[in-house]
Short mmCIF file of C-alpha atoms in Angstrom, two decimals:
data_model
loop_
_atom_site.label_atom_id
_atom_site.label_comp_id
_atom_site.label_asym_id
_atom_site.label_seq_id
_atom_site.Cartn_x
_atom_site.Cartn_y
_atom_site.Cartn_z
CA UNK A 292 -4.07 28.85 6.19
CA UNK A 293 -0.55 30.22 6.26
CA UNK A 294 1.75 28.52 3.76
CA UNK A 295 4.27 26.48 5.80
CA UNK A 296 7.91 27.48 5.58
CA UNK A 297 9.86 25.36 3.09
CA UNK A 298 12.49 22.97 4.44
CA UNK A 299 15.70 21.53 3.01
CA UNK A 300 15.16 19.52 -0.15
CA UNK A 301 12.06 21.43 -1.30
CA UNK A 302 12.04 24.60 -3.35
CA UNK A 303 9.42 27.25 -3.79
CA UNK A 304 9.08 26.00 -7.36
CA UNK A 305 8.13 22.49 -6.14
CA UNK A 306 5.22 23.90 -4.15
CA UNK A 307 4.12 26.21 -6.96
CA UNK A 308 4.06 23.31 -9.43
CA UNK A 309 1.90 21.25 -7.05
CA UNK A 310 -0.52 24.17 -6.59
CA UNK A 311 -0.68 24.73 -10.35
CA UNK A 312 -1.47 21.04 -10.89
CA UNK A 313 -4.24 21.31 -8.28
CA UNK A 314 -5.82 24.11 -10.31
CA UNK A 315 -5.60 22.08 -13.52
CA UNK A 316 -6.91 18.90 -11.86
CA UNK A 317 -9.40 19.67 -9.07
CA UNK A 318 -9.21 16.06 -7.82
CA UNK A 319 -5.55 16.56 -6.86
CA UNK A 320 -5.39 17.79 -3.23
CA UNK A 321 -3.74 21.14 -2.57
CA UNK A 322 -0.81 21.51 -0.19
CA UNK A 323 -3.13 22.91 2.45
CA UNK A 324 -5.49 19.95 2.12
CA UNK A 325 -2.58 17.51 2.38
CA UNK A 326 -1.34 19.25 5.54
CA UNK A 327 -4.80 18.93 7.09
CA UNK A 328 -4.94 15.25 6.04
CA UNK A 329 -1.52 14.63 7.61
CA UNK A 330 -2.58 16.28 10.87
CA UNK A 331 -5.65 14.02 10.99
CA UNK A 332 -3.51 10.92 10.40
CA UNK A 333 -1.07 11.89 13.16
CA UNK A 334 -3.82 12.79 15.62
CA UNK A 335 -5.62 9.48 15.07
CA UNK A 336 -2.37 7.47 14.81
CA UNK A 337 -3.41 5.94 11.48
CA UNK A 338 0.06 4.90 10.36
CA UNK A 339 0.27 1.24 9.33
CA UNK A 340 3.43 -0.88 9.36
CA UNK A 341 4.52 -3.56 6.89
CA UNK A 342 7.40 -5.97 7.44
CA UNK A 343 9.67 -7.34 4.71
CA UNK A 344 11.97 -10.26 5.61
CA UNK A 345 15.75 -10.11 5.42
CA UNK A 346 16.94 -13.69 4.93
CA UNK A 347 20.25 -15.26 5.87
CA UNK A 348 20.74 -17.72 3.01
CA UNK A 349 23.78 -19.25 4.68
CA UNK A 350 22.00 -20.15 7.92
CA UNK A 351 18.66 -20.69 6.11
CA UNK A 352 16.73 -18.46 8.49
CA UNK A 353 14.93 -15.15 8.71
CA UNK A 354 17.55 -12.75 10.06
CA UNK A 355 15.25 -9.77 10.55
CA UNK A 356 12.67 -7.48 8.98
CA UNK A 357 12.65 -4.00 7.55
CA UNK A 358 9.72 -2.00 8.92
CA UNK A 359 7.97 0.08 6.25
CA UNK A 360 5.44 2.77 7.14
CA UNK A 361 2.35 3.66 5.09
CA UNK A 362 -0.54 6.06 5.41
CA UNK A 363 -4.18 4.86 5.48
CA UNK A 364 -5.19 2.92 2.34
CA UNK A 365 -8.08 5.32 1.69
CA UNK A 366 -5.92 8.44 2.00
CA UNK A 367 -4.05 10.45 -0.68
CA UNK A 368 -1.08 10.09 1.69
CA UNK A 369 -1.07 6.28 1.56
CA UNK A 370 2.18 5.97 -0.41
CA UNK A 371 5.34 6.50 1.63
CA UNK A 372 7.01 9.05 -0.71
CA UNK A 373 4.13 11.53 -0.69
CA UNK A 374 3.52 10.90 3.04
CA UNK A 375 7.05 11.96 3.99
CA UNK A 376 7.24 14.71 1.36
CA UNK A 377 4.08 16.21 2.80
CA UNK A 378 5.52 16.02 6.32
CA UNK A 379 8.57 17.92 5.05
CA UNK A 380 6.46 20.67 3.48
CA UNK A 381 4.16 20.94 6.49
CA UNK A 382 7.02 20.94 9.02
CA UNK A 383 5.80 17.78 10.74
CA UNK A 384 8.84 15.57 10.16
CA UNK A 385 9.51 14.81 13.79
CA UNK A 386 5.83 14.11 14.57
CA UNK A 387 5.60 11.69 11.63
CA UNK A 388 8.89 9.95 12.48
CA UNK A 389 7.75 9.46 16.07
CA UNK A 390 4.33 8.19 14.97
CA UNK A 391 5.96 5.70 12.55
CA UNK A 392 8.39 4.55 15.23
CA UNK A 393 5.64 3.95 17.79
CA UNK A 394 3.50 2.09 15.23
CA UNK A 395 6.45 -0.17 14.37
CA UNK A 396 7.30 -0.94 17.99
CA UNK A 397 3.66 -1.62 18.89
CA UNK A 398 3.36 -4.13 16.04
CA UNK A 399 6.71 -5.71 16.91
CA UNK A 400 5.65 -6.13 20.52
CA UNK A 401 2.26 -7.51 19.45
CA UNK A 402 3.83 -10.37 17.46
CA UNK A 403 6.51 -11.14 20.10
CA UNK A 404 9.19 -11.74 17.50
CA UNK A 405 12.87 -12.05 18.39
CA UNK A 406 14.37 -11.20 14.99
CA UNK A 407 16.05 -7.86 14.44
CA UNK A 408 13.94 -5.02 13.09
CA UNK A 409 15.42 -2.45 10.70
CA UNK A 410 13.82 0.97 11.22
CA UNK A 411 14.28 3.70 8.61
CA UNK A 412 15.15 7.17 9.88
CA UNK A 413 16.11 10.44 8.28
CA UNK A 414 19.56 11.13 9.80
CA UNK A 415 18.50 14.70 10.51
CA UNK A 416 15.76 13.42 12.82
CA UNK A 417 18.30 11.88 15.20
CA UNK A 418 19.50 15.43 15.85
CA UNK A 419 16.07 17.11 15.75
CA UNK A 420 15.03 18.78 19.04
CA UNK A 421 11.47 17.47 18.59
CA UNK A 422 12.65 13.87 18.21
CA UNK A 423 16.21 12.98 19.09
CA UNK A 424 17.86 9.78 20.22
CA UNK A 425 16.54 9.98 23.79
CA UNK A 426 12.92 9.85 22.61
CA UNK A 427 13.86 6.76 20.62
CA UNK A 428 15.22 5.05 23.72
CA UNK A 429 12.20 6.13 25.76
CA UNK A 430 9.84 4.52 23.22
CA UNK A 431 11.73 1.23 23.63
CA UNK A 432 11.77 1.30 27.43
CA UNK A 433 8.02 1.90 27.56
CA UNK A 434 7.53 -1.40 25.70
CA UNK A 435 10.37 -3.34 27.34
CA UNK A 436 12.12 -3.83 23.97
CA UNK A 437 15.90 -4.30 23.94
CA UNK A 438 17.90 -1.78 21.92
CA UNK A 439 20.09 -4.66 20.66
CA UNK A 440 17.19 -5.93 18.54
CA UNK A 441 16.87 -2.58 16.71
CA UNK A 442 18.89 -1.60 13.64
CA UNK A 443 18.67 2.10 12.75
CA UNK A 444 18.71 2.52 8.96
CA UNK A 445 19.94 5.85 7.63
CA UNK A 446 19.52 6.43 3.92
CA UNK A 447 22.23 8.22 1.99
CA UNK A 448 19.46 9.74 -0.14
CA UNK A 449 19.18 12.48 2.51
CA UNK A 450 21.82 15.22 2.74
CA UNK A 451 23.71 15.43 6.04
CA UNK A 452 23.95 19.02 7.29
CA UNK A 453 26.08 18.33 10.37
CA UNK A 454 28.16 15.17 10.20
CA UNK A 455 29.90 15.90 13.53
CA UNK A 456 26.60 16.06 15.40
CA UNK A 457 25.35 12.93 13.60
CA UNK A 458 28.49 11.00 14.60
CA UNK A 459 27.87 11.96 18.23
CA UNK A 460 24.26 10.74 17.96
CA UNK A 461 25.41 7.44 16.40
CA UNK A 462 28.04 6.96 19.12
CA UNK A 463 25.37 7.43 21.79
CA UNK A 464 23.07 4.95 20.00
CA UNK A 465 25.84 2.34 19.94
CA UNK A 466 26.50 2.84 23.63
CA UNK A 467 22.83 2.02 24.29
CA UNK A 468 23.07 -1.19 22.23
CA UNK A 469 21.57 -0.14 18.89
CA UNK A 470 23.04 -1.36 15.60
CA UNK A 471 23.52 1.00 12.64
CA UNK A 472 22.87 0.45 8.92
CA UNK A 473 23.34 2.62 5.83
CA UNK A 474 20.50 2.18 3.35
CA UNK A 475 20.49 2.66 -0.45
CA UNK A 476 24.28 2.75 -0.83
CA UNK A 477 25.04 4.15 -4.27
CA UNK A 478 21.69 5.89 -4.69
CA UNK A 479 22.30 9.42 -3.50
CA UNK A 480 24.67 11.64 -1.58
CA UNK A 481 28.26 10.64 -0.71
CA UNK A 482 27.56 7.13 0.52
CA UNK A 483 31.18 5.99 0.85
CA UNK A 484 31.97 9.07 2.93
CA UNK A 485 29.01 8.29 5.20
CA UNK A 486 30.25 4.70 5.45
CA UNK A 487 33.69 5.95 6.47
CA UNK A 488 32.31 8.45 9.01
CA UNK A 489 29.69 6.25 10.70
CA UNK A 490 31.33 2.80 10.42
CA UNK A 491 27.94 1.01 10.25
CA UNK A 492 27.26 -2.60 11.21
CA UNK A 493 25.29 -3.17 7.98
CA UNK A 494 25.37 -1.62 4.51
CA UNK A 495 22.42 -2.17 2.19
CA UNK A 496 23.30 -1.99 -1.50
CA UNK A 497 20.73 -0.06 -3.52
CA UNK A 498 18.45 -2.24 -5.63
CA UNK A 499 19.71 -0.54 -8.82
CA UNK A 500 22.97 -2.49 -8.55
CA UNK A 501 21.18 -5.79 -7.85
CA UNK A 502 18.58 -5.63 -10.63
CA UNK A 503 19.76 -7.86 -13.54
CA UNK A 504 23.20 -8.17 -11.92
CA UNK A 505 23.61 -11.52 -13.69
CA UNK A 506 23.61 -9.66 -17.03
CA UNK A 507 25.78 -6.66 -16.10
CA UNK A 508 29.53 -7.01 -15.57
CA UNK A 509 29.90 -3.45 -14.22
CA UNK A 510 27.29 -4.06 -11.52
CA UNK A 511 28.93 -7.34 -10.52
CA UNK A 512 32.36 -5.73 -10.18
CA UNK A 513 30.96 -2.78 -8.24
CA UNK A 514 29.19 -5.07 -5.78
CA UNK A 515 32.27 -7.32 -5.55
CA UNK A 516 34.40 -4.32 -4.53
CA UNK A 517 31.89 -3.39 -1.79
CA UNK A 518 31.89 -6.96 -0.47
CA UNK A 519 35.72 -7.00 -0.38
CA UNK A 520 35.74 -3.70 1.51
CA UNK A 521 33.09 -4.85 3.99
CA UNK A 522 34.98 -8.06 4.76
CA UNK A 523 38.15 -6.10 5.56
CA UNK A 524 36.44 -3.71 7.98
CA UNK A 525 33.98 -6.15 9.57
CA UNK A 526 30.70 -4.91 8.11
CA UNK A 527 27.79 -7.01 6.80
CA UNK A 528 26.43 -6.37 3.28
CA UNK A 529 22.70 -6.73 2.58
CA UNK A 530 21.55 -7.08 -1.03
CA UNK A 531 18.26 -5.24 -1.58
CA UNK A 532 15.75 -5.87 -4.35
CA UNK A 533 16.53 -9.52 -5.19
CA UNK A 534 13.59 -10.70 -7.27
CA UNK A 535 14.82 -13.65 -9.37
CA UNK A 536 16.75 -16.87 -8.84
CA UNK A 537 19.40 -15.60 -11.29
CA UNK A 538 20.01 -12.48 -9.18
CA UNK A 539 20.07 -14.60 -6.02
CA UNK A 540 22.65 -16.98 -7.51
CA UNK A 541 25.01 -14.10 -8.35
CA UNK A 542 24.81 -12.32 -4.98
CA UNK A 543 25.38 -15.65 -3.20
CA UNK A 544 28.40 -16.28 -5.43
CA UNK A 545 29.70 -12.83 -4.42
CA UNK A 546 29.59 -14.02 -0.79
CA UNK A 547 26.57 -11.95 0.26
CA UNK A 548 24.50 -13.91 2.78
CA UNK A 549 21.85 -11.38 3.82
CA UNK A 550 19.18 -10.95 1.15
CA UNK A 551 16.07 -8.79 0.95
CA UNK A 552 13.57 -8.64 -1.90
CA UNK A 553 10.38 -9.98 -3.45
CA UNK A 554 12.11 -13.31 -4.13
CA UNK A 555 11.74 -14.16 -0.44
CA UNK A 556 8.71 -12.08 0.43
CA UNK A 557 6.81 -8.86 -0.13
CA UNK A 558 6.11 -6.41 2.68
CA UNK A 559 3.17 -7.64 4.73
CA UNK A 560 1.28 -6.59 7.82
CA UNK A 561 1.95 -9.84 9.70
CA UNK A 562 5.66 -10.76 9.80
CA UNK A 563 6.24 -14.44 9.16
CA UNK A 564 9.03 -15.78 11.37
CA UNK A 565 8.63 -19.27 9.89
CA UNK A 566 11.28 -20.67 7.58
CA UNK A 567 8.60 -22.19 5.37
CA UNK A 568 8.61 -19.34 2.85
CA UNK A 569 12.39 -19.19 2.62
CA UNK A 570 12.79 -22.94 2.32
CA UNK A 571 10.21 -23.28 -0.44
CA UNK A 572 12.05 -20.56 -2.35
CA UNK A 573 15.40 -22.25 -1.88
CA UNK A 574 14.23 -25.78 -2.51
CA UNK A 575 12.73 -27.05 -5.75
CA UNK A 576 8.97 -27.15 -5.98
CA UNK A 577 7.32 -30.57 -5.80
CA UNK A 578 7.44 -32.43 -9.07
CA UNK A 579 9.17 -30.24 -11.62
CA UNK A 580 5.95 -29.38 -13.40
CA UNK A 581 3.95 -28.68 -10.23
CA UNK A 582 3.15 -24.99 -9.79
CA UNK A 583 1.18 -23.19 -7.14
CA UNK A 584 -1.13 -20.26 -6.60
CA UNK A 585 1.92 -18.32 -5.41
CA UNK A 586 3.24 -18.38 -8.99
CA UNK A 587 0.12 -16.55 -10.22
CA UNK A 588 -0.08 -14.03 -7.39
CA UNK A 589 0.34 -10.37 -8.34
CA UNK A 590 0.25 -7.77 -5.59
CA UNK A 591 -2.58 -5.27 -6.14
CA UNK A 592 -2.75 -2.51 -3.53
CA UNK A 593 -5.92 -3.21 -1.51
CA UNK A 594 -8.40 -0.72 -0.09
CA UNK A 595 -10.24 -0.92 3.21
CA UNK A 596 -13.94 -1.71 3.60
CA UNK A 597 -14.59 1.89 4.67
CA UNK A 598 -13.19 3.35 1.45
CA UNK A 599 -15.78 5.34 -0.49
CA UNK A 600 -16.96 4.04 -3.83
CA UNK A 601 -15.76 7.30 -5.38
CA UNK A 602 -12.20 6.76 -4.15
CA UNK A 603 -12.21 3.12 -5.31
CA UNK A 604 -13.42 4.23 -8.75
CA UNK A 605 -10.64 6.84 -8.90
CA UNK A 606 -8.12 4.05 -8.23
CA UNK A 607 -9.61 1.92 -11.02
CA UNK A 608 -9.61 4.88 -13.40
CA UNK A 609 -5.92 5.52 -12.75
CA UNK A 610 -5.10 1.84 -13.30
CA UNK A 611 -6.90 0.69 -16.47
CA UNK A 612 -5.30 -2.77 -16.33
CA UNK A 613 -6.92 -3.52 -12.93
CA UNK A 614 -10.41 -4.98 -13.26
CA UNK A 615 -11.00 -5.86 -9.61
CA UNK A 616 -9.90 -4.26 -6.34
CA UNK A 617 -9.21 -6.40 -3.25
CA UNK A 618 -11.00 -5.19 -0.12
CA UNK A 619 -8.86 -5.91 2.94
CA UNK A 620 -9.19 -5.05 6.64
CA UNK A 621 -6.33 -5.78 9.05
CA UNK A 622 -4.66 -7.94 6.44
CA UNK A 623 -7.71 -10.20 5.99
CA UNK A 624 -9.44 -10.17 2.57
CA UNK A 625 -13.20 -9.54 2.58
CA UNK A 626 -13.91 -9.79 -1.15
CA UNK A 627 -13.49 -8.04 -4.50
CA UNK A 628 -14.94 -4.89 -5.98
CA UNK A 629 -15.29 -5.43 -9.73
CA UNK A 630 -14.94 -2.64 -12.29
CA UNK A 631 -18.10 -3.80 -14.07
CA UNK A 632 -20.05 -3.52 -10.80
CA UNK A 633 -19.06 0.15 -10.37
CA UNK A 634 -19.95 0.86 -14.00
CA UNK A 635 -23.30 -0.82 -13.44
CA UNK A 636 -23.99 1.40 -10.41
CA UNK A 637 -22.81 4.59 -12.07
CA UNK A 638 -24.69 3.76 -15.26
CA UNK A 639 -28.10 3.92 -13.58
CA UNK A 640 -30.00 7.18 -13.34
CA UNK A 641 -28.46 9.36 -10.60
CA UNK A 642 -26.20 6.39 -9.82
CA UNK A 643 -23.04 8.37 -9.18
CA UNK A 644 -24.79 10.85 -6.88
CA UNK A 645 -26.56 8.05 -5.01
CA UNK A 646 -23.67 5.67 -4.44
CA UNK A 647 -20.28 7.38 -4.63
CA UNK A 648 -20.16 8.33 -0.95
CA UNK A 649 -21.12 4.86 0.27
CA UNK A 650 -18.39 2.49 1.58
CA UNK A 651 -17.28 -0.19 -0.87
CA UNK A 652 -18.25 -2.97 1.55
CA UNK A 653 -21.85 -2.52 0.34
CA UNK A 654 -20.96 -3.40 -3.24
CA UNK A 655 -18.27 -6.07 -3.08
CA UNK A 656 -18.53 -9.66 -4.20
CA UNK A 657 -18.31 -11.40 -0.82
CA UNK A 658 -18.18 -14.91 -2.29
CA UNK A 659 -14.90 -14.18 -4.09
CA UNK A 660 -12.66 -17.22 -4.47
CA UNK A 661 -9.83 -17.20 -1.92
CA UNK A 662 -6.99 -19.72 -2.28
CA UNK A 663 -3.86 -20.49 -0.28
CA UNK A 664 -0.43 -19.76 -1.77
CA UNK A 665 0.50 -23.45 -1.65
CA UNK A 666 -2.59 -24.70 -3.48
CA UNK A 667 -1.66 -26.43 -6.74
CA UNK A 668 -2.83 -24.95 -10.02
CA UNK A 669 -4.95 -28.04 -10.66
CA UNK A 670 -6.74 -27.53 -7.34
CA UNK A 671 -7.25 -23.82 -8.05
CA UNK A 672 -8.75 -24.75 -11.42
CA UNK A 673 -11.08 -27.27 -9.79
CA UNK A 674 -12.18 -24.70 -7.20
CA UNK A 675 -13.04 -22.25 -9.98
CA UNK A 676 -15.12 -24.87 -11.78
CA UNK A 677 -16.92 -25.95 -8.60
CA UNK A 678 -17.72 -22.38 -7.46
CA UNK A 679 -20.52 -21.49 -9.87
CA UNK A 680 -22.19 -23.34 -12.74
CA UNK A 681 -23.38 -20.15 -14.45
CA UNK A 682 -20.44 -17.77 -14.06
CA UNK A 683 -16.69 -18.40 -14.27
CA UNK A 684 -14.86 -16.05 -11.92
CA UNK A 685 -12.15 -14.03 -13.65
CA UNK A 686 -10.15 -13.17 -10.51
CA UNK A 687 -9.26 -14.83 -7.23
CA UNK A 688 -7.50 -13.75 -4.04
CA UNK A 689 -4.27 -15.43 -2.89
CA UNK A 690 -3.62 -15.62 0.86
CA UNK A 691 -0.83 -16.85 3.09
CA UNK A 692 -1.97 -18.15 6.48
CA UNK A 693 -5.22 -16.27 5.89
CA UNK A 694 -3.60 -12.91 5.14
CA UNK A 695 -3.80 -11.11 1.80
CA UNK A 696 -0.82 -11.73 -0.48
CA UNK A 697 -2.08 -10.80 -3.95
CA UNK A 698 -4.48 -11.64 -6.76
CA UNK A 699 -4.53 -14.08 -9.64
CA UNK A 700 -6.51 -14.19 -12.86
CA UNK A 701 -8.26 -17.09 -14.53
CA UNK A 702 -6.53 -16.16 -17.79
CA UNK A 703 -3.04 -16.54 -16.29
CA UNK A 704 -4.14 -19.80 -14.62
CA UNK A 705 -5.30 -21.28 -17.94
CA UNK A 706 -2.11 -20.13 -19.64
CA UNK A 707 0.08 -21.80 -17.01
CA UNK A 708 -1.94 -25.01 -17.05
CA UNK A 709 -1.75 -25.20 -20.85
CA UNK A 710 2.03 -24.74 -20.81
CA UNK A 711 2.28 -27.33 -18.05
CA UNK A 712 0.27 -29.88 -20.04
CA UNK A 713 2.40 -29.30 -23.15
CA UNK A 714 5.59 -29.77 -21.16
CA UNK A 715 4.31 -32.94 -19.53
CA UNK A 716 3.19 -34.39 -22.86
CA UNK A 717 6.55 -33.59 -24.44
CA UNK A 718 8.81 -35.11 -21.80
CA UNK A 719 6.74 -37.49 -19.67
CA UNK A 720 7.11 -41.26 -19.77
CA UNK A 721 4.17 -42.51 -21.87
CA UNK A 722 3.29 -45.29 -19.41
CA UNK A 723 3.53 -43.68 -15.96
CA UNK A 724 3.23 -40.04 -17.07
CA UNK A 725 6.14 -39.28 -14.74
CA UNK A 726 8.80 -36.76 -15.86
CA UNK A 727 11.29 -38.39 -18.22
CA UNK A 728 14.97 -37.94 -19.12
CA UNK A 729 14.98 -34.20 -19.91
CA UNK A 730 13.22 -32.91 -16.77
CA UNK A 731 15.20 -35.35 -14.57
CA UNK A 732 18.46 -33.95 -15.98
CA UNK A 733 17.18 -30.38 -15.53
CA UNK A 734 16.15 -31.05 -11.93
CA UNK A 735 19.52 -32.55 -10.98
CA UNK A 736 21.46 -29.72 -12.64
CA UNK A 737 19.29 -27.12 -10.91
CA UNK A 738 19.96 -28.60 -7.46
CA UNK A 739 23.70 -28.88 -8.11
CA UNK A 740 23.83 -25.30 -9.37
CA UNK A 741 22.13 -24.08 -6.18
CA UNK A 742 24.58 -26.02 -4.04
CA UNK A 743 21.80 -28.00 -2.37
CA UNK A 744 22.23 -31.26 -0.50
CA UNK A 745 19.96 -34.04 -1.75
CA UNK A 746 19.66 -37.81 -1.98
CA UNK A 747 19.45 -39.55 -5.35
CA UNK A 748 18.04 -43.08 -5.48
CA UNK A 749 16.52 -45.45 -8.01
CA UNK A 750 14.13 -48.35 -7.82
CA UNK A 751 14.73 -51.40 -9.97
CA UNK A 752 12.31 -54.35 -9.97
CA UNK A 753 14.16 -57.64 -9.50
CA UNK A 754 13.54 -60.48 -11.99
CA UNK A 755 11.36 -58.17 -14.09
CA UNK A 756 12.35 -59.69 -17.45
CA UNK A 757 11.22 -63.23 -16.49
CA UNK A 758 7.94 -61.70 -15.27
CA UNK A 759 7.40 -60.07 -18.67
CA UNK A 760 8.40 -63.24 -20.53
CA UNK A 761 6.13 -65.48 -18.46
CA UNK A 762 3.04 -63.30 -17.84
CA UNK A 763 3.31 -60.84 -20.73
CA UNK A 764 3.98 -57.10 -21.07
CA UNK A 765 0.49 -56.10 -19.95
CA UNK A 766 1.10 -57.52 -16.47
CA UNK A 767 4.59 -55.97 -16.44
CA UNK A 768 3.13 -52.54 -17.25
CA UNK A 769 0.60 -52.94 -14.43
CA UNK A 770 3.42 -53.63 -11.95
CA UNK A 771 5.32 -50.52 -13.11
CA UNK A 772 2.18 -48.39 -12.83
CA UNK A 773 1.43 -49.62 -9.30
CA UNK A 774 5.01 -48.90 -8.26
CA UNK A 775 4.82 -45.38 -9.70
CA UNK A 776 1.55 -44.71 -7.84
CA UNK A 777 3.10 -45.99 -4.60
CA UNK A 778 6.15 -43.74 -4.95
CA UNK A 779 4.11 -40.66 -5.90
CA UNK A 780 1.83 -41.13 -2.91
CA UNK A 781 4.80 -41.63 -0.56
CA UNK A 782 7.12 -38.82 -1.67
CA UNK A 783 4.90 -35.74 -1.58
CA UNK A 784 7.15 -33.24 0.23
CA UNK A 785 8.09 -29.85 -1.17
CA UNK A 786 11.61 -31.09 -2.03
CA UNK A 787 10.59 -34.51 -3.43
CA UNK A 788 10.85 -35.35 -7.11
CA UNK A 789 9.77 -38.60 -8.76
CA UNK A 790 10.79 -39.37 -12.34
CA UNK A 791 10.89 -42.31 -14.76
CA UNK A 792 13.89 -43.12 -16.94
CA UNK A 793 14.10 -46.32 -18.96
CA UNK A 794 13.22 -49.24 -16.70
CA UNK A 795 14.00 -47.34 -13.52
CA UNK A 796 11.89 -45.06 -11.36
CA UNK A 797 13.92 -42.39 -9.57
CA UNK A 798 13.08 -40.13 -6.66
#
């Protein structure tokens, strides 16, 4: 096969290094093999789309979603960087961009969502003869999707070869109703110049400036200056990569209302338009010490049921800390493939030759424990105990509305439960076992710090001292216990908190 001509951003040395690595490691595909793989993906339209929410923390609603494209899970081109790098080397940029666009719009139409969708595009593609802005509009018209619901994201990581032509393309897009965003501001080429030239509706600050912003004065001042500038020229700032409550608190204090990051949700195949996820993140969890399966969930990249055992084993070999692989089709988990199971198969005589080409679905543990994100840790623990009398499962799958979210381990569950028990024992009221003075104070301070609205009330039993004097403390304790049980069974919402301080029970 003729070596494809190199495009902007790739040097002859880049290709030579990849080819040299392929000779050193035969398992690494060559450039030619990757080009063939890409052609197969494009022909069969095997691009998948994930959606990550962008949350308006001022209105408490999902503002929109960023659409993220991936290759097939069983392909060496699964990860977005290598997928698009390969398209660049193989001169298939426009074909890949169009395939990703169509996949995004088809999914968006399928779920009938009304939120805005942010679609990433290489700015050069808007001027490419094989793609262009008119093909973009045609794709929308075919699906009866309004241009006003689409935000075109252009990353400043890509060099702009013809800013005049790009400005003309952006002007035409605006005339059709599209909105414009600059992605990764501060991450690459002259972002402020691009901001000045294109006058976007949204600017997304690169995650580098958001990570640990609560600990870095320089980052805070840099972001503050961008917010001040955006307010003067009528542009919305979006903070990317928010992962912790501390980072969220700072960006909110800097007057940024549009937030994107793992704190509110990871990219997922089925976009969740419900406010449930956002509200549970913003509001305190039930009963200060109550934790959920969500807190144990760690995202492990799944593989499909058709993946070969050989490929699954390669994934496990490259990730020695992963002991089980989730098997997922169309977002729904089917079970787990355990490392020990593959070793058992490969350890038998001729095992590797016999089994490595078979799909993993033949070897998975189909009775894997699957729990909902909102299941309490106590309930998860009970499910593990009830599952099997002879074997304690070491891993479980966490789902949200039936769709794969991540995995948890029994070890992390036991660790969290132990810490929870210690905390309860240290601060709970000895009679009712409700949280005492310290956690009540912490809970109130946390809600005030977040600027949340809440009601604070206390229950006091009338004539309680005469009751104790006449019937004795044992009867008095029974009354307090019954009252605590009544309150705990009544106030069970995600934002409810019941505590016990002195002679009062608060909720």
